[in-house]
Structure formats: C-alpha cells, structure tokens
XYZ file of C-alpha atoms in Angstrom:
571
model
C 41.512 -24.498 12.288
C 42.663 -20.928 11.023
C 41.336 -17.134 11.290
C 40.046 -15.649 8.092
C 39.234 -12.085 7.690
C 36.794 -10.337 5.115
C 35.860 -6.639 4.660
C 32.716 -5.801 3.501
C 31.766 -2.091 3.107
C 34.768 -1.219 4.565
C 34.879 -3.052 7.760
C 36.778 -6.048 8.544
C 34.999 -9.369 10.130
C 36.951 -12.518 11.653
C 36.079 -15.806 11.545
C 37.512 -19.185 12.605
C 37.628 -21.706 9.368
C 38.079 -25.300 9.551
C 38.869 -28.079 7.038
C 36.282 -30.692 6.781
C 35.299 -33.459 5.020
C 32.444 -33.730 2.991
C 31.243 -36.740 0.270
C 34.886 -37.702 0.036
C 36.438 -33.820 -0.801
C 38.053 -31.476 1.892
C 36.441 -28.608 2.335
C 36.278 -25.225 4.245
C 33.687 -23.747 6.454
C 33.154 -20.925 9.035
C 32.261 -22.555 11.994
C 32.305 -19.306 14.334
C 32.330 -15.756 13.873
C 34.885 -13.868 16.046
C 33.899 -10.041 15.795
C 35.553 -7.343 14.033
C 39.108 -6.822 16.286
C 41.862 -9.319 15.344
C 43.210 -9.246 19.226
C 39.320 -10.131 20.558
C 39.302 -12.364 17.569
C 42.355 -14.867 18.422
C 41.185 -15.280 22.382
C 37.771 -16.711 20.816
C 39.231 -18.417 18.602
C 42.285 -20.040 20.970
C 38.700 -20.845 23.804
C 37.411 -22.363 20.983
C 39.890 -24.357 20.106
C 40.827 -25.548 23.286
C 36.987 -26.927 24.014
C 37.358 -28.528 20.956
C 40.121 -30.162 22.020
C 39.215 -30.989 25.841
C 35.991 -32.539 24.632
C 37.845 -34.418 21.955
C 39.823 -35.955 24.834
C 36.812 -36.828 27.161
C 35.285 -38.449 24.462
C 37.720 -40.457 22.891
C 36.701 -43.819 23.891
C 32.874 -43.296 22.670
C 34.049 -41.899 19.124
C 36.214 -44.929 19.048
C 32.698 -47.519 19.440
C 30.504 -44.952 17.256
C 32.610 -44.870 14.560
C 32.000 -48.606 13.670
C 27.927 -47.756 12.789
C 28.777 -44.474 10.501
C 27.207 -42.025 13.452
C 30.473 -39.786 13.661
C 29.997 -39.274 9.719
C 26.257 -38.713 10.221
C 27.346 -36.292 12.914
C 29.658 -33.988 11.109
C 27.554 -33.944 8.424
C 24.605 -32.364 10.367
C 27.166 -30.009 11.932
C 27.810 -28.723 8.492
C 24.365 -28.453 7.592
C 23.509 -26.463 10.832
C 26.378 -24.123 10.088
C 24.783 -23.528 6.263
C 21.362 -23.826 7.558
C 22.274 -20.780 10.261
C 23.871 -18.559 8.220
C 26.427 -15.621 10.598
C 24.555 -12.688 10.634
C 27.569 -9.825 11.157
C 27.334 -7.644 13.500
C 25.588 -4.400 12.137
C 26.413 -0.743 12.878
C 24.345 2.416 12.743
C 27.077 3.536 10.285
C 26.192 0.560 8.442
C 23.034 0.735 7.985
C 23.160 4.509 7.352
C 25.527 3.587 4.270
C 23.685 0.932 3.239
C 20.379 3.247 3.076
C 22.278 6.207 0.994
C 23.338 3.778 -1.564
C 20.381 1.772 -1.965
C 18.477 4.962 -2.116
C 16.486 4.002 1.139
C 17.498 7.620 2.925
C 20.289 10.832 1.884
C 21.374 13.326 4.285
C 19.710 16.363 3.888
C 20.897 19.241 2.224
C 23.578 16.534 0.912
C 25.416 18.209 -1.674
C 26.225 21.194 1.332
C 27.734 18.730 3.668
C 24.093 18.035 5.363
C 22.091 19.369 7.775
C 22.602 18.055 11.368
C 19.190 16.243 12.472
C 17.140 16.060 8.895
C 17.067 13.528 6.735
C 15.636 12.494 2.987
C 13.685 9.555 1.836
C 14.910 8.172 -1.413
C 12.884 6.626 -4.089
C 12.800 2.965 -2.284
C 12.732 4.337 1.195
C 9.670 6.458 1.212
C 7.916 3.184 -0.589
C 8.784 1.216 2.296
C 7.977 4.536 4.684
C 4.486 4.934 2.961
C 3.702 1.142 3.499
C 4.618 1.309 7.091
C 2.283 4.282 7.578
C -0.307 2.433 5.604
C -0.066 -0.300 7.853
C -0.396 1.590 10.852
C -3.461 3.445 9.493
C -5.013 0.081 8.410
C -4.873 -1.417 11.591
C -5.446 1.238 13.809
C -7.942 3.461 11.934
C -9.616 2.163 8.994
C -10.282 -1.526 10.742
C -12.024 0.810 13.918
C -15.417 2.196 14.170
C -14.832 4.375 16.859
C -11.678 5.693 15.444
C -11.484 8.964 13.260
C -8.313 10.577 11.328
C -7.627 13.669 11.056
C -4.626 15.987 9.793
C -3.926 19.300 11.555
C -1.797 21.804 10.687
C 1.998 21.921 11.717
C 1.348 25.929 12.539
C -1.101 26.548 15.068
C -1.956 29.475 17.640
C 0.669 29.668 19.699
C -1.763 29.951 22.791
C -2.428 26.538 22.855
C 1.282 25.490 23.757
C 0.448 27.370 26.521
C -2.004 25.776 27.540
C -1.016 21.976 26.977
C 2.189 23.249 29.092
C 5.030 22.957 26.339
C 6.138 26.736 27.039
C 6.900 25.515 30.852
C 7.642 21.836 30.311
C 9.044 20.605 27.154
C 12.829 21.279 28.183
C 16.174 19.997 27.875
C 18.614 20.153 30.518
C 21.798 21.790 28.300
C 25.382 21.271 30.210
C 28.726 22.871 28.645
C 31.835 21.322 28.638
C 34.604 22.643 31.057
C 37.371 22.069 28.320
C 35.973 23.462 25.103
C 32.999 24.996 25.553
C 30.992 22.605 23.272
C 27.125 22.954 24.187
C 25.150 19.368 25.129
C 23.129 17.694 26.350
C 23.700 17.185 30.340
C 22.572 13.925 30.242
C 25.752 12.844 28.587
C 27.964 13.337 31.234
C 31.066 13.591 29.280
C 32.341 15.563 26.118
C 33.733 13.620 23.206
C 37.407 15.846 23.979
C 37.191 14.423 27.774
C 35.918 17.342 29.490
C 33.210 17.264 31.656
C 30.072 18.920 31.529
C 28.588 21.829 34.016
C 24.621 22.618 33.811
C 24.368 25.170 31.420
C 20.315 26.171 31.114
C 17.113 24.758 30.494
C 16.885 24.855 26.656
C 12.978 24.300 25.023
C 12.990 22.632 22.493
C 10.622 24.076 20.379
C 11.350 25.590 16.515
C 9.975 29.233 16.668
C 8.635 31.181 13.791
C 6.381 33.996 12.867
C 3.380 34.458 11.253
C 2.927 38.002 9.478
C 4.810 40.193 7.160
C 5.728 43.432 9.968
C 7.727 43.362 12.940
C 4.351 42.978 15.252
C 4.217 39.629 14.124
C 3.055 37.087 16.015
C 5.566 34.516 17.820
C 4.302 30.730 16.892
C 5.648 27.323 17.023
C 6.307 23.893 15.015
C 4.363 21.915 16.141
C 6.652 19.412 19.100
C 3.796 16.544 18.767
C 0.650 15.859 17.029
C -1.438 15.199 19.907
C -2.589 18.916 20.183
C -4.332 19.176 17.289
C -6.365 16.255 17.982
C -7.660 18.090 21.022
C -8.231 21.252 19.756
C -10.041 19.779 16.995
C -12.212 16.973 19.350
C -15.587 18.502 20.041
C -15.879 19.451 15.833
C -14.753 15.974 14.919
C -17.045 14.483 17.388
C -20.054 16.347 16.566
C -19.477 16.118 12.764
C -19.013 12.170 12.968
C -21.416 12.193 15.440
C -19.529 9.490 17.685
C -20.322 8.793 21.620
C -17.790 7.884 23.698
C -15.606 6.062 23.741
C -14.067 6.930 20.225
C -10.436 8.345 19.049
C -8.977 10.632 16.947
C -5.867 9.740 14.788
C -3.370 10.885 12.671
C 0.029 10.826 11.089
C 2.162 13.786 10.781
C 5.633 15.333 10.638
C 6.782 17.109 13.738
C 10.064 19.492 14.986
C 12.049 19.411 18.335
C 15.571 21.519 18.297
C 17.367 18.592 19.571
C 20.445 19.733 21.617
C 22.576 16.327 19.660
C 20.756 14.026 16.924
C 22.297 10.903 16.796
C 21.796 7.409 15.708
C 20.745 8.187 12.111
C 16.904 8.229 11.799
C 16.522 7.635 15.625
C 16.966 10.841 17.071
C 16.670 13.651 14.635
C 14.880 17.439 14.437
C 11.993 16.678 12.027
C 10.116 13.521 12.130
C 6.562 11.742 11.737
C 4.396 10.320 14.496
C 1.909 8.297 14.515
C -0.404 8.362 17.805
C -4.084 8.923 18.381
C -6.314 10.143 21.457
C -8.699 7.852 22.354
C -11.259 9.579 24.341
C -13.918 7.553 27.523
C -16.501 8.318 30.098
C -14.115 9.836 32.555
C -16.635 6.920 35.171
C -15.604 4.072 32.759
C -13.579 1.739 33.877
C -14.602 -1.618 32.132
C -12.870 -2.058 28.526
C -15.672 -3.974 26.503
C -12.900 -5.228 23.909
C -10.494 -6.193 25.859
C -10.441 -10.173 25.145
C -8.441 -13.466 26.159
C -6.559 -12.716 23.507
C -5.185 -9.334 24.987
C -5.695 -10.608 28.804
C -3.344 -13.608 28.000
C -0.621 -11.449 25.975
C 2.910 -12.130 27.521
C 5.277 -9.325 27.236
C 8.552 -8.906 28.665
C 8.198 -5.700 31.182
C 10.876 -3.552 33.073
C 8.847 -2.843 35.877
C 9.248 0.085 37.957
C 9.780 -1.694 41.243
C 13.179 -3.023 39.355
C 14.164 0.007 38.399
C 14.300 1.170 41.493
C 16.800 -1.166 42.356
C 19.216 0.284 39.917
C 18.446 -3.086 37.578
C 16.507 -2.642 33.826
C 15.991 -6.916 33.809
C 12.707 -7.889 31.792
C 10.048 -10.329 33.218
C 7.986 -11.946 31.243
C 4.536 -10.999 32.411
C 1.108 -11.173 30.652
C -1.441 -8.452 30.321
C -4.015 -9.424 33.064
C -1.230 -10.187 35.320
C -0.308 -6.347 35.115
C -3.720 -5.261 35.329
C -4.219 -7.650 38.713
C -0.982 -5.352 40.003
C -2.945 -2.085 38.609
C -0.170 -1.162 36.637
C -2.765 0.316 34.376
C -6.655 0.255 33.434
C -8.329 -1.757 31.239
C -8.526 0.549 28.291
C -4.712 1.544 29.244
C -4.383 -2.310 28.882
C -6.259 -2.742 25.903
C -4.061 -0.589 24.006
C -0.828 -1.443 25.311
C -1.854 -4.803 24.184
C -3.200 -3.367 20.911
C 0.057 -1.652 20.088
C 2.078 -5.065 20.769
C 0.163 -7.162 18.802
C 0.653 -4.866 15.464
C 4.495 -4.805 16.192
C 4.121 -8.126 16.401
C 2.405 -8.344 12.790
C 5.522 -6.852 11.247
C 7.572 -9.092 12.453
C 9.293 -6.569 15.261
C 8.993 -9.575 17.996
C 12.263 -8.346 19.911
C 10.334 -5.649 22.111
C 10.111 -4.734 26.147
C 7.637 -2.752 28.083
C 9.767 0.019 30.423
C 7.191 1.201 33.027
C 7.838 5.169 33.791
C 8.827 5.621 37.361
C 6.920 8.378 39.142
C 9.243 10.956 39.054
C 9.991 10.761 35.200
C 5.868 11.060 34.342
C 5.328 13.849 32.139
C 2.836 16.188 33.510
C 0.073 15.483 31.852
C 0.648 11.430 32.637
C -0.623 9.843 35.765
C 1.057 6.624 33.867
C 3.272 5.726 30.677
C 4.973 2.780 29.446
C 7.569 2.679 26.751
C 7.788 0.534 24.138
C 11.927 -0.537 23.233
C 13.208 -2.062 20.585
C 16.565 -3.771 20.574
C 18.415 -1.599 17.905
C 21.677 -2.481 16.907
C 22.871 0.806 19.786
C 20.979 -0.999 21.929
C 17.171 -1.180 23.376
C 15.440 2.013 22.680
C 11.784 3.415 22.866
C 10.191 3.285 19.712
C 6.657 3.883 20.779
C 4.764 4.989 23.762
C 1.184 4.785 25.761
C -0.010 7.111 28.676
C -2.773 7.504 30.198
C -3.690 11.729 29.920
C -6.454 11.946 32.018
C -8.504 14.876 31.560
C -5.764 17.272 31.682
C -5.477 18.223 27.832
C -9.477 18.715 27.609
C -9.635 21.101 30.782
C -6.261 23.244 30.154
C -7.996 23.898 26.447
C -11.359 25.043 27.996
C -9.520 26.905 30.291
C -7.536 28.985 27.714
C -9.879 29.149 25.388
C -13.197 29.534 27.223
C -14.460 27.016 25.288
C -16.579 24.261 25.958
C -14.636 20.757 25.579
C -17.839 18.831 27.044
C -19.570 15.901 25.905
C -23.335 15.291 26.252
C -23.750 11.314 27.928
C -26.790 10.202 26.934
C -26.830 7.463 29.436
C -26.148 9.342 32.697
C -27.997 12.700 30.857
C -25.141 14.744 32.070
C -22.132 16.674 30.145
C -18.666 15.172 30.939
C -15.468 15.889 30.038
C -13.531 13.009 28.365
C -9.969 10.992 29.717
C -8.178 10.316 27.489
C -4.909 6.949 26.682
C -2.807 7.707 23.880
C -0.774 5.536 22.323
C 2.245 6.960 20.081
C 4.129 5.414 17.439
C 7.455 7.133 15.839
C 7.498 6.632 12.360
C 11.312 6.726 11.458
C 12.131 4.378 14.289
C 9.686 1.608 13.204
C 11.265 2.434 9.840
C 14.665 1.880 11.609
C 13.527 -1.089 13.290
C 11.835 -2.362 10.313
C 15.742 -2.699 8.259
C 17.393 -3.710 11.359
C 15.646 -6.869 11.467
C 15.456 -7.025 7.892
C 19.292 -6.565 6.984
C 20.985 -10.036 6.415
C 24.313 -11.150 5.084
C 24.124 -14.140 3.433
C 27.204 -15.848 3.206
C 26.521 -18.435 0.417
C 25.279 -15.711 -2.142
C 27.645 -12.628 -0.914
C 25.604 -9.880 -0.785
C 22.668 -8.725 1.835
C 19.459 -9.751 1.777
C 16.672 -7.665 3.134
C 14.000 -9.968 4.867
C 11.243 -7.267 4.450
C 7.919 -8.434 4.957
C 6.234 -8.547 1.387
C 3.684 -6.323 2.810
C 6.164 -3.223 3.165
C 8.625 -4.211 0.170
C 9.205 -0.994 -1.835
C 9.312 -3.044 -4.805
C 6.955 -6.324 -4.499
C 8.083 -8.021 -7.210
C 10.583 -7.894 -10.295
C 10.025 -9.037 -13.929
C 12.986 -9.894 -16.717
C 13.324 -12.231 -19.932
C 16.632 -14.243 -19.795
C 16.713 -14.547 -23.453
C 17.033 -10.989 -24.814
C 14.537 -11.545 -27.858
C 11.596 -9.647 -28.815
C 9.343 -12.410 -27.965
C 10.298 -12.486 -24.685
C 10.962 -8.991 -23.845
C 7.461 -8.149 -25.002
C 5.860 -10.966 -22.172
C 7.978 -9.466 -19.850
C 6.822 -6.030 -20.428
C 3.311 -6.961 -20.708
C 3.207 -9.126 -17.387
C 4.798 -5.240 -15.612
C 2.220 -3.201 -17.264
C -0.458 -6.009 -16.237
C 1.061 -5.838 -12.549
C 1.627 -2.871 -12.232
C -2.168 -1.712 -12.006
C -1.951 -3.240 -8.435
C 1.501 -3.285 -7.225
C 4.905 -1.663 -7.318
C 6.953 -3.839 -9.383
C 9.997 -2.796 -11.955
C 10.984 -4.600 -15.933
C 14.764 -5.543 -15.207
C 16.664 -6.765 -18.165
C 20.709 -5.553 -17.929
C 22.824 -8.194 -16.585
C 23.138 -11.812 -15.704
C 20.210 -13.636 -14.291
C 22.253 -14.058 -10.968
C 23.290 -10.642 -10.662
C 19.381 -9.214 -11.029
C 18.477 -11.380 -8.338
C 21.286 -10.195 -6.060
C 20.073 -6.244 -6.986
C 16.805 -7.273 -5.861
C 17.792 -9.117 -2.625
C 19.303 -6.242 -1.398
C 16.461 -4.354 -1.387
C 13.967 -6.221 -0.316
C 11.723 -7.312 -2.976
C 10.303 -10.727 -2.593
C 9.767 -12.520 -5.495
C 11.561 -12.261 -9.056
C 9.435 -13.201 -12.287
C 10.873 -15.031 -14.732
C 10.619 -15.123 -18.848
C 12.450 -17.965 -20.296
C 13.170 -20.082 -23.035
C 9.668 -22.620 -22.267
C 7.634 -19.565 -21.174
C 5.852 -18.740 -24.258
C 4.773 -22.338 -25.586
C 3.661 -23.189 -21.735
C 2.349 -19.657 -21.285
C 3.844 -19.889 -17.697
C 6.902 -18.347 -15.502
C 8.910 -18.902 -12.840
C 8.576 -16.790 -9.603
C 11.847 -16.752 -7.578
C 11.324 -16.679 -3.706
C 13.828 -13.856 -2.084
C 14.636 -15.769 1.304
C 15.357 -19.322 0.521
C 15.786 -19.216 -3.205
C 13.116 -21.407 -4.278
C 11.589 -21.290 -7.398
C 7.453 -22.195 -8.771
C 6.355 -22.070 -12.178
C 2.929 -20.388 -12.697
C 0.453 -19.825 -15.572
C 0.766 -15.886 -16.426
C -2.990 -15.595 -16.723
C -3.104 -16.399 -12.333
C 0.218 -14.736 -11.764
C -1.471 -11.505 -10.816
C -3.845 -13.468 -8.372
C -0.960 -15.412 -7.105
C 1.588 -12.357 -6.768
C -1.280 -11.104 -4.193
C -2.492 -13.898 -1.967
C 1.825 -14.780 -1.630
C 2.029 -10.866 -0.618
C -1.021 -11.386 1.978
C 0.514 -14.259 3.190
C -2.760 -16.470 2.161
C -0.917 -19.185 0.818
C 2.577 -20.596 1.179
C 5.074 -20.529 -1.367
C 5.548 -23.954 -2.372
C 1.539 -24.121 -2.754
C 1.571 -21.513 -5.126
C 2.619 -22.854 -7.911
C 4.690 -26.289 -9.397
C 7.907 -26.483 -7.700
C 11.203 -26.081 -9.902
C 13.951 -28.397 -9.316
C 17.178 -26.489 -9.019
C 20.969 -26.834 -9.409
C 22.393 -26.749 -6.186
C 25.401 -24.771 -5.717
C-alpha cells in the first residue's frame, strides 16, 4: 500500500492506493481517502495499515479454510466493487465551490472587473436558471398549490415610518467591536481579529442601507428594505378585501432585500443584498386547532436542538417527531403545521441533511414569542437556512398604531372584528441555492471531472442534443429535435468536440440527460438519451422524446422504463 496525491483546482488530495488483483491482472485502487495535509495523511494511512495488518493476523487460520471454496476471491472482489460503487467524494471548500461557480458561470463577483464589491454577488447565465427554478419551486409549492395563500410584490422603498413602527430603527442592530491592535472594525461576535488582536465593544451599528427620496436637501430619510415581511403587512387588509379571503389565509412573496453587514463571508451565505422567500400567514387570534395538520405532518421525525440542551452548553440533535413537540408545547398547531410544511419541501429537493435549532428565550426577536431555525450542514458547517416564528399580533397592532389605521378583520362566525396572529415561515434564497450545489457537487473518480447531481427539476439546462457524425443529415435532426424541445424546456444543440468530452461539459453542470444523433438514428427514427448520474443509456423514438424528456424530469417514470436499454462498453 502507497500514498498518492492529486491536485485538482489547485488543491492537493491524498489517498492510500493498493495493488490488487482482479480477473488475473494487478491492479490499483484507492481504498481510503486521507485529506488534503501530507503529515495528517501518513498517520491515517500508517492506522490503516496497521488494522490491516492486526486483523490479517487474527484471522489467519479462517482465510487459510476459506480459501479452499473461492470465498476470499469472492470477497476481494466485492471489496473492489464497493470501493467503485462508493465513489470518494473530496472534501469541498467554500473557496471551491465559489471557483467552481465563476467558471461554470453559476455566480461572478460583483463589480468584477473593479476587484468586486464586498457582500454582492452576480448570477451568471446557468446560475440564475437554476436560481429561477428554485424560486419557482418554492412558489409552486407554497403559493400556487394553496387556496388560502396570496402573492404579492412590494416595493424595496417604502415610508420610512413603518420601520418605526415594526421596531427596526430600535432593534435591528449589530453589536460592532474594534480590534485593540489595528483598529479593524467587526463584528463582536468574533472574538478575535484575523492579525491576533482582540476585540473591545465598539457601538451598536443598524444595519439598515439609508437613502433619500427627493431631489433638495429636505429630502426625506428612507430605507432598503431589511426583510420582506413588512410589506406584506402593510399591504394585508387591501389584499384581503380585494381577494376577499377569511381567515386563516397568507400573503407571500419573493424579493431581494439589503442589510449593511459588518463582515460577509461564506460566499452566497452571508452577503449585503439577497432574496427571501417567506410569507405571513394570518388566523383567528382564538384559533388554536390547525384543520390541515395530518398524520403525515404529526408523524414527521426531525432531528431538533432543543432549547433545554442548549442550555447545557451542548447543540446535540434528537430525533423527535412533530406531535411529540407539540405534546411538549414547543409550538401550536399551525406553528407545527408549517414547520412541518417547510421540512417536507426541503425534503422534495433532496436537502435531507437538516436540524431544527429551537431559539432560547433570551435570543427571541421582539416580535417572536417563538422561532425555530432551520440548518443545513454546509460544507463551514451547520447553518440556518430558513426560519419560522410565531409573530403574534405584534406587526398588525404597531401598524394601526402608527398609522391610525384600521388592521381589523370582520369574523363572520363570532360577528366581531379581530385582529389577526400571525406564523411566518422564511426561506433565504441564496442559501437554498448554496445548499442546493453543495449536495449536488460530486467528483467522480472514474470519469475525472465533477458531476452535479441536480435534481432534473432545477437543472439550468434539462437536457443536451448533438449528432456524432458531423453530416448534414444528422446535424439537421439534431437541430430540429432543440427547436422541437425547446418550446418546453431549456435545452442547448452541442456539436464541438468528442462525444466523451460533451458529456463531461454537461456533467459538470448539471444537466441530466444528453440526446443523441447517430449513425442508426435516421433509418430507426430513434436516439439515445444518456442518463447524467450512472451513465446509462435508452434509445427512444424522436416522435415520444418530448413526452419522455418530461415525465423523466417529473420523476413519473424511471429511467430504464423509459425507453430500450443500450448495452454499453464498459470501461
């Protein structure tokens, strides 16, 4: 056994190799990966090795009998298989994937060719594809599939009286702490400069963008908008009497919104303009029974970070269900409901590796009488990527105050005017995005390049088309079959290069199946449709491939089913 090292991209990655044999020829194969330091690397591999050997010694006298019936071959060879079968997935950075996204065209720094713009970023051509059909998603599911749900779009500029009133002049603060050494303004939170120093409480910084709205000097002082939730309650007694909804109904919507963050960091994660995605969903402030929430919810298991563990300096996960945190009133039912909802679409994209924090009293905002985070495990660690509190009727009242306004609903039931509570559930945009190619991003050894494991559903590009043989013939099927696609899906005409290097192009970005013009295409009138994650191929008659290309995107039918499987060379 020997250490090997590659660099890809720059970075170097260890692994421990070993000499096997296979069908009668010697071969080599990774059989461990050992990180990206050579010191870290050879005390892995040497702990390795010595196992190895120790069990090799135990077991000495039962190779010795096995070996007569074949099973030690049978064994190595299933070894090797698992090894292939589990391909190493490196360890990604934030770096990484931040390179990988500016030369893909997923995302640029802003303001690029002027060295960037600390905390703004730009979607490229393939990135705000995938962005749009994350956002579509989330609008689908939430929105269009709801009765009682509305969407709106309010303006990023609004009177500056209502941050008053929701309490972001007073409360939406950072604590800023400057270092003792240089000077450098940061966050306090941080405890330490990157020079060593340490940091002494500086001010309370708000972290809202200022403008102003006029052409003269008397201009009036207004705001970026810190969160989309405002608008949505400024805006709820027109959209409910225009829609003509009862309670309980919600308004949603999806917009870009500013915070002067003291430090952006982790690429899209923390930055100074980004998208949210929440709605208000508005009840009987007397209602306390959630009429949709099902087995289905009740029975949910999620892994929670409860705030009776936090407490006890600890942030270990238990794997609880839904109704067994309702049982502990941890929340209401429509606080429930939601939580659940909001799981179960994460879920649907394939973001399984998720935990519920639960706030602890004395980190509630102060509108919240409760809020759980939603983290994702990013590759710098587990991080909220979405959000549900419970608002009470704090937003409704603050707005009738300041505006002497009536915020009041007529219930027809009781025959009296109430004044709505109110669980909203928030979603950041970017950091699904983030999430979304961090579970996506693959190395796959036996091809040598990345493959991005997109769901078909969010692919930028959902499926590419190219001839092999560069005739006329054949380029004009190709084209045709795009133009015919097309109508319905995003999907490019690729014909420069070898047939192995267009599929590689495509891997790396995501898109899911490669179409196929070759040499028996047009007497058969067929194609082949390549499969992105496990290489297989169908051939399918071009006059179903559009109806095919859709169900396979839907997930309606499996792959194999789809069409006549091709038989292969195998490498």
């Amino acid at each position: 056994m020997y250490i090997i090292k590659k660099t890809i991209s720059g970075h170097d990655y260890y692994y421990l190799r070993a000499s096997v044999r296979d069908k009668g020829k010697v071969i080599s194969k990774n059989i461990a990966y050992l990180g990206k330091d050579r010191k870290d690397a050879e005390k892995k591999a040497k702990g390795i090795i010595k196992g190895i050997e120790s069990k090799t010694l135990l077991t000495n006298n039962l190779i010795k009998k096995r070996a007569r019936d074949g099973e030690i071959k049978r064994d190595i060879e299933e070894k090797i298989r698992g090894i292939e079968k589990n391909k190493i997935k490196k360890e990604l950075t934030i770096e990484d994937l931040a390179n990988f996204c500016k030369k893909k065209g997923f995302v640029f720094r802003s303001s690029d060719i002027y060295g960037g713009f600390s905390g703004f970023w730009d979607f490229g051509g393939l990135g705000i594809e995938l962005f749009n059909n994350i956002k579509k998603e989330w609008w689908d599911y939430f929105v269009q599939e709801n009765e009682n749900m509305m969407g709106i779009e309010s303006s990023i500029i609004s009177h500056p009286v209502i941050w008053k009133a929701s309490g972001h002049l007073e409360s939406f603060k950072d604590v800023m702490g400057k270092c003792k050494k240089c000077g450098k303004l940061m966050k306090l939170e941080e405890g330490e400069c990157s020079c060593g120093g340490s940091l002494e409480k500086a001010e309370d910084f708000n972290l809202m963008f200022e403008t102003k709205v006029g052409v003269d000097e008397s201009s009036d002082v207004a705001y970026l908008r810190p969160e989309t939730a405002q608008g949505m309650f400024t805006d709820f007694k027109l959209v409910q009497q225009t829609s003509r909804q009862q309670l309980p109904f919600g308004i949603a919507q999806i917009g870009k919104c500013f915070r002067n963050e003291i430090a952006p960091r982790d690429f899209l994660f923390r930055s100074r303009e980004f998208t949210i995605g929440e709605f208000e969903f508005f009840i009987h402030p007397d209602e306390r029974e959630c009429s949709l929430l099902s087995k289905k919810h009740l029975n949910l298991k999620i892994n929670l970070v409860d705030s009776e563990t936090q407490k006890k300096g600890k942030q270990e996960a238990k794997e609880v269900s839904v109704g067994e945190m309702l049982k502990k009133k941890k929340l209401g039912d429509w606080h429930a409901y939601w939580l659940a909802e909001q799981v179960l679409w994460f879920n649907g994209l394939g973001l399984t590796d998720i935990k519920i924090r639960e706030h602890m009293k004395d980190e509630l905002s102060h509108y919240s009488s409760a809020t759980f985070d939603i983290d994702y495990e990013y590759v710098f660690g587990s991080k909220e990527v979405a959000g549900i509190a419970d608002r009470g009727q704090y937003d409704l009242k603050q707005h009738q105050k300041e505006s002497k306004q009536s915020l009041d609903v007529f219930d027809e039931e009781s025959g009296k005017k109430v004044v709505a509570r109110v669980i909203e559930p928030t979603f950041g945009m970017e950091r699904i995005f983030l999430a979304v190619l961090t579970k996506a991003y693959f190395y796959d050894e036996s091809r040598g390049n990345v493959v991005l494991r997109l769901n078909p559903k969010l692919s930028p590009i959902k499926a590419a088309v190219f001839p092999i043989v560069k005739q006329l013939k054949y380029i004009k099927m190709a084209e045709q079959i795009v133009n015919d696609l097309k109508k319905e899906f995003n999907v490019i005409y690729d014909k420069s290069g070898s047939i192995g290097r267009r599929y590689s192009r495509n891997d790396e970005v995501g898109t899911p199946y490669c179409i196929t013009i070759d040499d028996k295409s047009p007497k058969q009138k067929d194609c082949t449709i390549r499969n992105r994650d496990d290489t297989k191929q169908i051939r399918v008659k071009i006059k179903d491939l559009k109806e095919v290309i859709k169900k396979l995107i839907n997930g309606e039918i499996e792959f194999k089913k789809a069409g006549r499987l091709v038989e292969t060379r195998k490498k």
